[in-house]
Amino acid sequence: MFTGIHDDVRPQLETLRIDKDRPLVITDADEVLFNFMVGLEEFLGTRELYFDWSSFALTGNIRRITSREPIEQQEVGGLLMDFFDQRCADLPAVDGAAEGLASLSGHAQIVVLSNVPPKYAEKRRAGLLSGGMDFPLIANIGSKGEVVRFLTDGLEAPAFFIDDIPHNHSSVNKHAAHVQRLHYIADARLSKLLGPAEHSHTRLHSWPEISDHIIRHITTGGF
Ligand SMILES: [Mg+2]
C-alpha cells in the first residue's frame, strides 16, 4: 500500500493530523496559489532567457534571447532549482487565493500539496506565510495520486483536489477517484494553451469560483 510515496514525503505525511469527519481541500501551489509564470518570466530575463508561450510545458519553451534556441531539458532542471532557491519565498500570490482559502477554512481543513523540491520547502512556507496562507505544506516528489489517497484514507467527508497540471489529475483519478478534482490554471496566458484536464471533474477560472464551488458542494452534500 502507498508504494508510490517517496521516502522523503512519508515523514511529512505522518506529522499531519487529518480530522476524519471534516471536509478536506488539497491544493497545489504553483499556478494555483502563486503566480509561478510571472516569477519565472522575470527570472528568465536575468539569465538572458525567455518563455515563448507556444505550449503548456517548460521544456522546449525556454529559449535564449540571443539565438532563440530552446535550452536542453537537463538545463531546465538546474534552472528550476535555481529559480525555487532564489524566488520561491517571494513569488506573488494569485489574486483571491488567500481570501478563497480563508473562506474555505471555515468549512474544511486545508493542505498545500506542492512539488516544490523538499530542500526549498522552508522557502515555500515563507511564501505561504507572507501571502496570508498559513496552512500545512507537503513538499511532494513525483506523482500526487497516492499521496492524495493517503491523505483521504478513512475520511468520512468530501475531499477536493486543485491543480493546474493534467497528469496530476490523472494520477489522483487513478489512486483516489473519490476525490473531486478541480482544474485551475491561474495565469491567463497559460490557461489559454490548455483545455480542461481529461481526468478533472471541472475547469474553474478564479479563486472566487473555486471557493464557491467547494462550499456549495460541502453545504449541499452532493458532488
Ligand atoms: Mg502547479
mmCIF file of C-alpha atoms and ligand atoms in Angstrom:
data_model
loop_
_atom_site.group_PDB
_atom_site.id
_atom_site.type_symbol
_atom_site.label_atom_id
_atom_site.label_comp_id
_atom_site.label_asym_id
_atom_site.label_seq_id
_atom_site.Cartn_x
_atom_site.Cartn_y
_atom_site.Cartn_z
ATOM 1 C CA MET A 1 0.000 0.000 0.000
ATOM 2 C CA PHE A 2 1.164 3.534 -0.808
ATOM 3 C CA THR A 3 4.307 2.223 -2.500
ATOM 4 C CA GLY A 4 4.361 5.257 -4.805
ATOM 5 C CA ILE A 5 5.018 7.709 -1.972
ATOM 6 C CA HIS A 6 8.627 8.920 -1.880
ATOM 7 C CA ASP A 7 10.634 8.164 1.275
ATOM 8 C CA ASP A 8 11.195 11.902 1.842
ATOM 9 C CA VAL A 9 7.455 12.571 1.672
ATOM 10 C CA ARG A 10 6.157 9.878 4.039
ATOM 11 C CA PRO A 11 7.509 11.500 7.248
ATOM 12 C CA GLN A 12 5.844 14.788 6.295
ATOM 13 C CA LEU A 13 2.515 12.991 5.881
ATOM 14 C CA GLU A 14 2.844 11.253 9.210
ATOM 15 C CA THR A 15 3.131 14.538 11.104
ATOM 16 C CA LEU A 16 -0.164 15.814 9.644
ATOM 17 C CA ARG A 17 -3.302 15.396 11.699
ATOM 18 C CA ILE A 18 -6.324 14.954 9.449
ATOM 19 C CA ASP A 19 -9.761 15.135 11.065
ATOM 20 C CA LYS A 20 -11.680 12.223 9.508
ATOM 21 C CA ASP A 21 -15.014 13.999 9.871
ATOM 22 C CA ARG A 22 -14.162 17.318 8.265
ATOM 23 C CA PRO A 23 -14.027 18.044 4.508
ATOM 24 C CA LEU A 24 -10.503 18.261 3.092
ATOM 25 C CA VAL A 25 -9.172 20.595 0.406
ATOM 26 C CA ILE A 26 -5.802 19.600 -1.100
ATOM 27 C CA THR A 27 -4.368 22.422 -3.161
ATOM 28 C CA ASP A 28 -1.319 22.732 -5.397
ATOM 29 C CA ALA A 29 0.805 25.888 -5.060
ATOM 30 C CA ASP A 30 2.486 26.903 -8.352
ATOM 31 C CA GLU A 31 -0.087 28.350 -10.770
ATOM 32 C CA VAL A 32 -2.799 27.812 -8.146
ATOM 33 C CA LEU A 33 -1.692 29.829 -5.095
ATOM 34 C CA PHE A 34 1.371 31.526 -6.595
ATOM 35 C CA ASN A 35 1.979 33.258 -9.935
ATOM 36 C CA PHE A 36 4.761 30.881 -10.940
ATOM 37 C CA MET A 37 4.932 32.047 -14.576
ATOM 38 C CA VAL A 38 5.089 35.735 -13.656
ATOM 39 C CA GLY A 39 8.039 34.988 -11.385
ATOM 40 C CA LEU A 40 9.669 32.616 -13.868
ATOM 41 C CA GLU A 41 9.497 35.089 -16.758
ATOM 42 C CA GLU A 42 11.170 37.734 -14.672
ATOM 43 C CA PHE A 43 13.833 35.260 -13.524
ATOM 44 C CA LEU A 44 14.467 34.067 -17.098
ATOM 45 C CA GLY A 45 15.141 37.646 -18.143
ATOM 46 C CA THR A 46 18.010 37.813 -15.655
ATOM 47 C CA ARG A 47 19.545 34.757 -17.381
ATOM 48 C CA GLU A 48 19.190 36.073 -20.962
ATOM 49 C CA LEU A 49 16.312 33.641 -21.499
ATOM 50 C CA TYR A 50 12.605 33.965 -22.300
ATOM 51 C CA PHE A 51 9.454 31.832 -22.357
ATOM 52 C CA ASP A 52 7.800 31.642 -25.767
ATOM 53 C CA TRP A 53 4.257 30.573 -24.746
ATOM 54 C CA SER A 54 3.806 28.035 -27.528
ATOM 55 C CA SER A 55 2.566 25.196 -25.297
ATOM 56 C CA PHE A 56 1.826 24.150 -21.708
ATOM 57 C CA ALA A 57 5.357 22.902 -20.987
ATOM 58 C CA LEU A 58 8.627 24.294 -19.716
ATOM 59 C CA THR A 59 10.924 22.107 -21.786
ATOM 60 C CA GLY A 60 11.076 23.439 -25.343
ATOM 61 C CA ASN A 61 9.602 26.823 -24.427
ATOM 62 C CA ILE A 62 12.543 28.318 -22.537
ATOM 63 C CA ARG A 63 14.746 29.922 -25.176
ATOM 64 C CA ARG A 64 17.884 32.004 -25.330
ATOM 65 C CA ILE A 65 17.265 35.665 -26.145
ATOM 66 C CA THR A 66 20.330 35.784 -28.371
ATOM 67 C CA SER A 67 19.828 32.658 -30.531
ATOM 68 C CA ARG A 68 16.094 31.953 -29.969
ATOM 69 C CA GLU A 69 17.106 28.317 -29.480
ATOM 70 C CA PRO A 70 15.428 26.327 -26.678
ATOM 71 C CA ILE A 71 17.642 25.200 -23.811
ATOM 72 C CA GLU A 72 18.068 21.472 -23.181
ATOM 73 C CA GLN A 73 15.855 19.545 -20.756
ATOM 74 C CA GLN A 74 18.837 18.953 -18.478
ATOM 75 C CA GLU A 75 19.441 22.686 -18.247
ATOM 76 C CA VAL A 76 15.748 23.298 -17.485
ATOM 77 C CA GLY A 77 16.081 21.131 -14.357
ATOM 78 C CA GLY A 78 19.027 23.101 -12.999
ATOM 79 C CA LEU A 79 17.403 26.390 -13.877
ATOM 80 C CA LEU A 80 14.237 25.435 -11.979
ATOM 81 C CA MET A 81 16.292 24.511 -8.926
ATOM 82 C CA ASP A 82 17.920 27.959 -9.000
ATOM 83 C CA PHE A 83 14.518 29.546 -9.527
ATOM 84 C CA PHE A 84 12.991 27.830 -6.485
ATOM 85 C CA ASP A 85 16.053 28.628 -4.413
ATOM 86 C CA GLN A 86 16.070 32.327 -5.302
ATOM 87 C CA ARG A 87 12.407 33.187 -5.946
ATOM 88 C CA CYS A 88 10.135 30.693 -4.225
ATOM 89 C CA ALA A 89 9.786 32.700 -0.994
ATOM 90 C CA ASP A 90 8.831 35.873 -2.874
ATOM 91 C CA LEU A 91 6.500 34.708 -5.650
ATOM 92 C CA PRO A 92 3.370 36.854 -5.878
ATOM 93 C CA ALA A 93 0.197 35.226 -4.542
ATOM 94 C CA VAL A 94 -2.611 34.611 -7.036
ATOM 95 C CA ASP A 95 -5.457 37.132 -6.814
ATOM 96 C CA GLY A 96 -8.086 35.911 -4.383
ATOM 97 C CA ALA A 97 -6.171 32.790 -3.289
ATOM 98 C CA ALA A 98 -5.644 33.858 0.329
ATOM 99 C CA GLU A 99 -9.249 35.076 0.612
ATOM 100 C CA GLY A 100 -10.526 31.874 -1.021
ATOM 101 C CA LEU A 101 -8.583 29.632 1.356
ATOM 102 C CA ALA A 102 -9.667 31.736 4.317
ATOM 103 C CA SER A 103 -13.321 31.294 3.415
ATOM 104 C CA LEU A 104 -12.797 27.575 2.729
ATOM 105 C CA SER A 105 -11.119 27.120 6.092
ATOM 106 C CA GLY A 106 -14.479 27.878 7.711
ATOM 107 C CA HIS A 107 -15.812 24.686 6.084
ATOM 108 C CA ALA A 108 -12.828 22.420 5.519
ATOM 109 C CA GLN A 109 -9.285 21.544 6.523
ATOM 110 C CA ILE A 110 -6.672 22.624 4.008
ATOM 111 C CA VAL A 111 -3.378 21.034 2.948
ATOM 112 C CA VAL A 112 -0.989 22.504 0.374
ATOM 113 C CA LEU A 113 0.481 19.700 -1.778
ATOM 114 C CA SER A 114 3.311 21.186 -3.835
ATOM 115 C CA ASN A 115 6.038 19.566 -5.901
ATOM 116 C CA VAL A 116 8.496 22.192 -4.696
ATOM 117 C CA PRO A 117 11.811 20.384 -4.128
ATOM 118 C CA PRO A 118 11.816 19.468 -0.394
ATOM 119 C CA LYS A 119 15.088 21.328 0.208
ATOM 120 C CA TYR A 120 13.211 24.541 -0.618
ATOM 121 C CA ALA A 121 10.140 23.704 1.457
ATOM 122 C CA GLU A 122 11.011 26.307 4.092
ATOM 123 C CA LYS A 123 11.132 28.975 1.391
ATOM 124 C CA ARG A 124 7.725 27.884 0.143
ATOM 125 C CA ARG A 125 6.448 28.013 3.731
ATOM 126 C CA ALA A 126 7.771 31.573 3.983
ATOM 127 C CA GLY A 127 5.901 32.477 0.781
ATOM 128 C CA LEU A 128 2.697 30.945 2.111
ATOM 129 C CA LEU A 129 3.030 32.860 5.368
ATOM 130 C CA SER A 130 3.762 36.194 3.734
ATOM 131 C CA GLY A 131 0.879 35.609 1.299
ATOM 132 C CA GLY A 132 -1.533 35.089 4.203
ATOM 133 C CA MET A 133 -1.867 31.339 3.534
ATOM 134 C CA ASP A 134 -0.671 29.687 6.727
ATOM 135 C CA PHE A 135 -1.680 26.085 6.010
ATOM 136 C CA PRO A 136 0.258 22.815 6.281
ATOM 137 C CA LEU A 137 2.609 22.133 3.357
ATOM 138 C CA ILE A 138 3.639 18.783 1.914
ATOM 139 C CA ALA A 139 6.706 19.112 -0.353
ATOM 140 C CA ASN A 140 5.979 16.178 -2.646
ATOM 141 C CA ILE A 141 8.203 14.308 -5.065
ATOM 142 C CA GLY A 142 6.658 12.596 -8.090
ATOM 143 C CA SER A 143 3.041 11.662 -8.696
ATOM 144 C CA LYS A 144 0.371 13.040 -6.406
ATOM 145 C CA GLY A 145 -2.264 10.288 -6.574
ATOM 146 C CA GLU A 146 -1.024 8.025 -3.801
ATOM 147 C CA VAL A 147 -0.355 10.977 -1.511
ATOM 148 C CA VAL A 148 -3.939 12.137 -2.025
ATOM 149 C CA ARG A 149 -5.148 8.597 -1.303
ATOM 150 C CA PHE A 150 -3.084 8.566 1.900
ATOM 151 C CA LEU A 151 -4.481 11.945 2.993
ATOM 152 C CA THR A 152 -8.078 10.889 2.311
ATOM 153 C CA ASP A 153 -7.783 7.347 3.678
ATOM 154 C CA GLY A 154 -10.729 6.810 6.038
ATOM 155 C CA LEU A 155 -12.034 10.349 5.512
ATOM 156 C CA GLU A 156 -15.792 10.438 6.074
ATOM 157 C CA ALA A 157 -16.334 13.811 4.412
ATOM 158 C CA PRO A 158 -15.863 15.143 0.870
ATOM 159 C CA ALA A 159 -12.361 15.818 -0.441
ATOM 160 C CA PHE A 160 -11.257 18.197 -3.184
ATOM 161 C CA PHE A 161 -8.033 18.437 -5.203
ATOM 162 C CA ILE A 162 -6.963 21.600 -7.060
ATOM 163 C CA ASP A 163 -4.068 21.559 -9.571
ATOM 164 C CA ASP A 164 -3.007 23.087 -12.894
ATOM 165 C CA ILE A 165 -1.198 20.051 -14.339
ATOM 166 C CA PRO A 166 -3.311 17.437 -16.165
ATOM 167 C CA HIS A 167 -1.172 14.427 -15.228
ATOM 168 C CA ASN A 168 -1.666 15.214 -11.552
ATOM 169 C CA HIS A 169 -5.425 14.928 -12.107
ATOM 170 C CA SER A 170 -4.886 11.623 -13.908
ATOM 171 C CA SER A 171 -2.804 10.324 -11.016
ATOM 172 C CA VAL A 172 -5.426 11.331 -8.433
ATOM 173 C CA ASN A 173 -8.151 9.817 -10.608
ATOM 174 C CA LYS A 174 -6.185 6.563 -10.697
ATOM 175 C CA HIS A 175 -5.411 6.334 -6.981
ATOM 176 C CA ALA A 176 -8.106 8.409 -5.256
ATOM 177 C CA ALA A 177 -11.056 8.571 -7.658
ATOM 178 C CA HIS A 178 -13.447 9.567 -4.840
ATOM 179 C CA VAL A 179 -11.742 12.977 -4.596
ATOM 180 C CA GLN A 180 -13.365 15.781 -6.579
ATOM 181 C CA ARG A 181 -10.762 17.189 -8.964
ATOM 182 C CA LEU A 182 -10.813 20.881 -9.910
ATOM 183 C CA HIS A 183 -8.592 22.050 -12.753
ATOM 184 C CA TYR A 184 -7.344 25.612 -12.409
ATOM 185 C CA ILE A 185 -4.501 27.481 -14.148
ATOM 186 C CA ALA A 186 -4.013 30.912 -12.624
ATOM 187 C CA ASP A 187 -2.019 32.523 -15.451
ATOM 188 C CA ALA A 188 -4.445 33.605 -18.201
ATOM 189 C CA ARG A 189 -1.761 33.212 -20.883
ATOM 190 C CA LEU A 190 -1.006 29.659 -19.779
ATOM 191 C CA SER A 191 -4.686 28.837 -19.261
ATOM 192 C CA LYS A 192 -5.390 29.666 -22.915
ATOM 193 C CA LEU A 193 -2.905 26.997 -24.025
ATOM 194 C CA LEU A 194 -4.762 24.115 -22.422
ATOM 195 C CA GLY A 195 -8.330 22.806 -22.271
ATOM 196 C CA PRO A 196 -9.848 21.074 -19.242
ATOM 197 C CA ALA A 197 -7.714 18.229 -17.883
ATOM 198 C CA GLU A 198 -9.150 14.897 -19.050
ATOM 199 C CA HIS A 199 -9.364 13.459 -15.552
ATOM 200 C CA SER A 200 -10.671 16.529 -13.761
ATOM 201 C CA HIS A 201 -14.348 16.979 -12.919
ATOM 202 C CA THR A 202 -14.434 20.641 -13.853
ATOM 203 C CA ARG A 203 -12.309 23.532 -15.025
ATOM 204 C CA LEU A 204 -12.587 26.712 -12.956
ATOM 205 C CA HIS A 205 -11.156 30.144 -13.706
ATOM 206 C CA SER A 206 -10.774 32.119 -10.493
ATOM 207 C CA TRP A 207 -10.478 31.691 -6.743
ATOM 208 C CA PRO A 208 -13.980 33.026 -6.052
ATOM 209 C CA GLU A 209 -15.266 30.321 -8.452
ATOM 210 C CA ILE A 210 -13.210 27.650 -6.689
ATOM 211 C CA SER A 211 -14.259 28.551 -3.163
ATOM 212 C CA ASP A 212 -17.938 28.993 -4.146
ATOM 213 C CA HIS A 213 -17.893 25.634 -5.925
ATOM 214 C CA ILE A 214 -16.371 23.777 -2.989
ATOM 215 C CA ILE A 215 -18.521 25.436 -0.346
ATOM 216 C CA ARG A 216 -21.635 24.719 -2.403
ATOM 217 C CA HIS A 217 -20.698 21.052 -2.648
ATOM 218 C CA ILE A 218 -19.916 20.802 1.041
ATOM 219 C CA THR A 219 -23.065 22.562 2.206
ATOM 220 C CA THR A 220 -25.440 20.749 -0.178
ATOM 221 C CA GLY A 221 -23.723 17.419 0.442
ATOM 222 C CA GLY A 222 -23.589 16.404 -3.212
ATOM 223 C CA PHE A 223 -20.983 16.035 -5.897
HETATM 224 MG MG MG B 1 1.220 23.668 -10.178
#
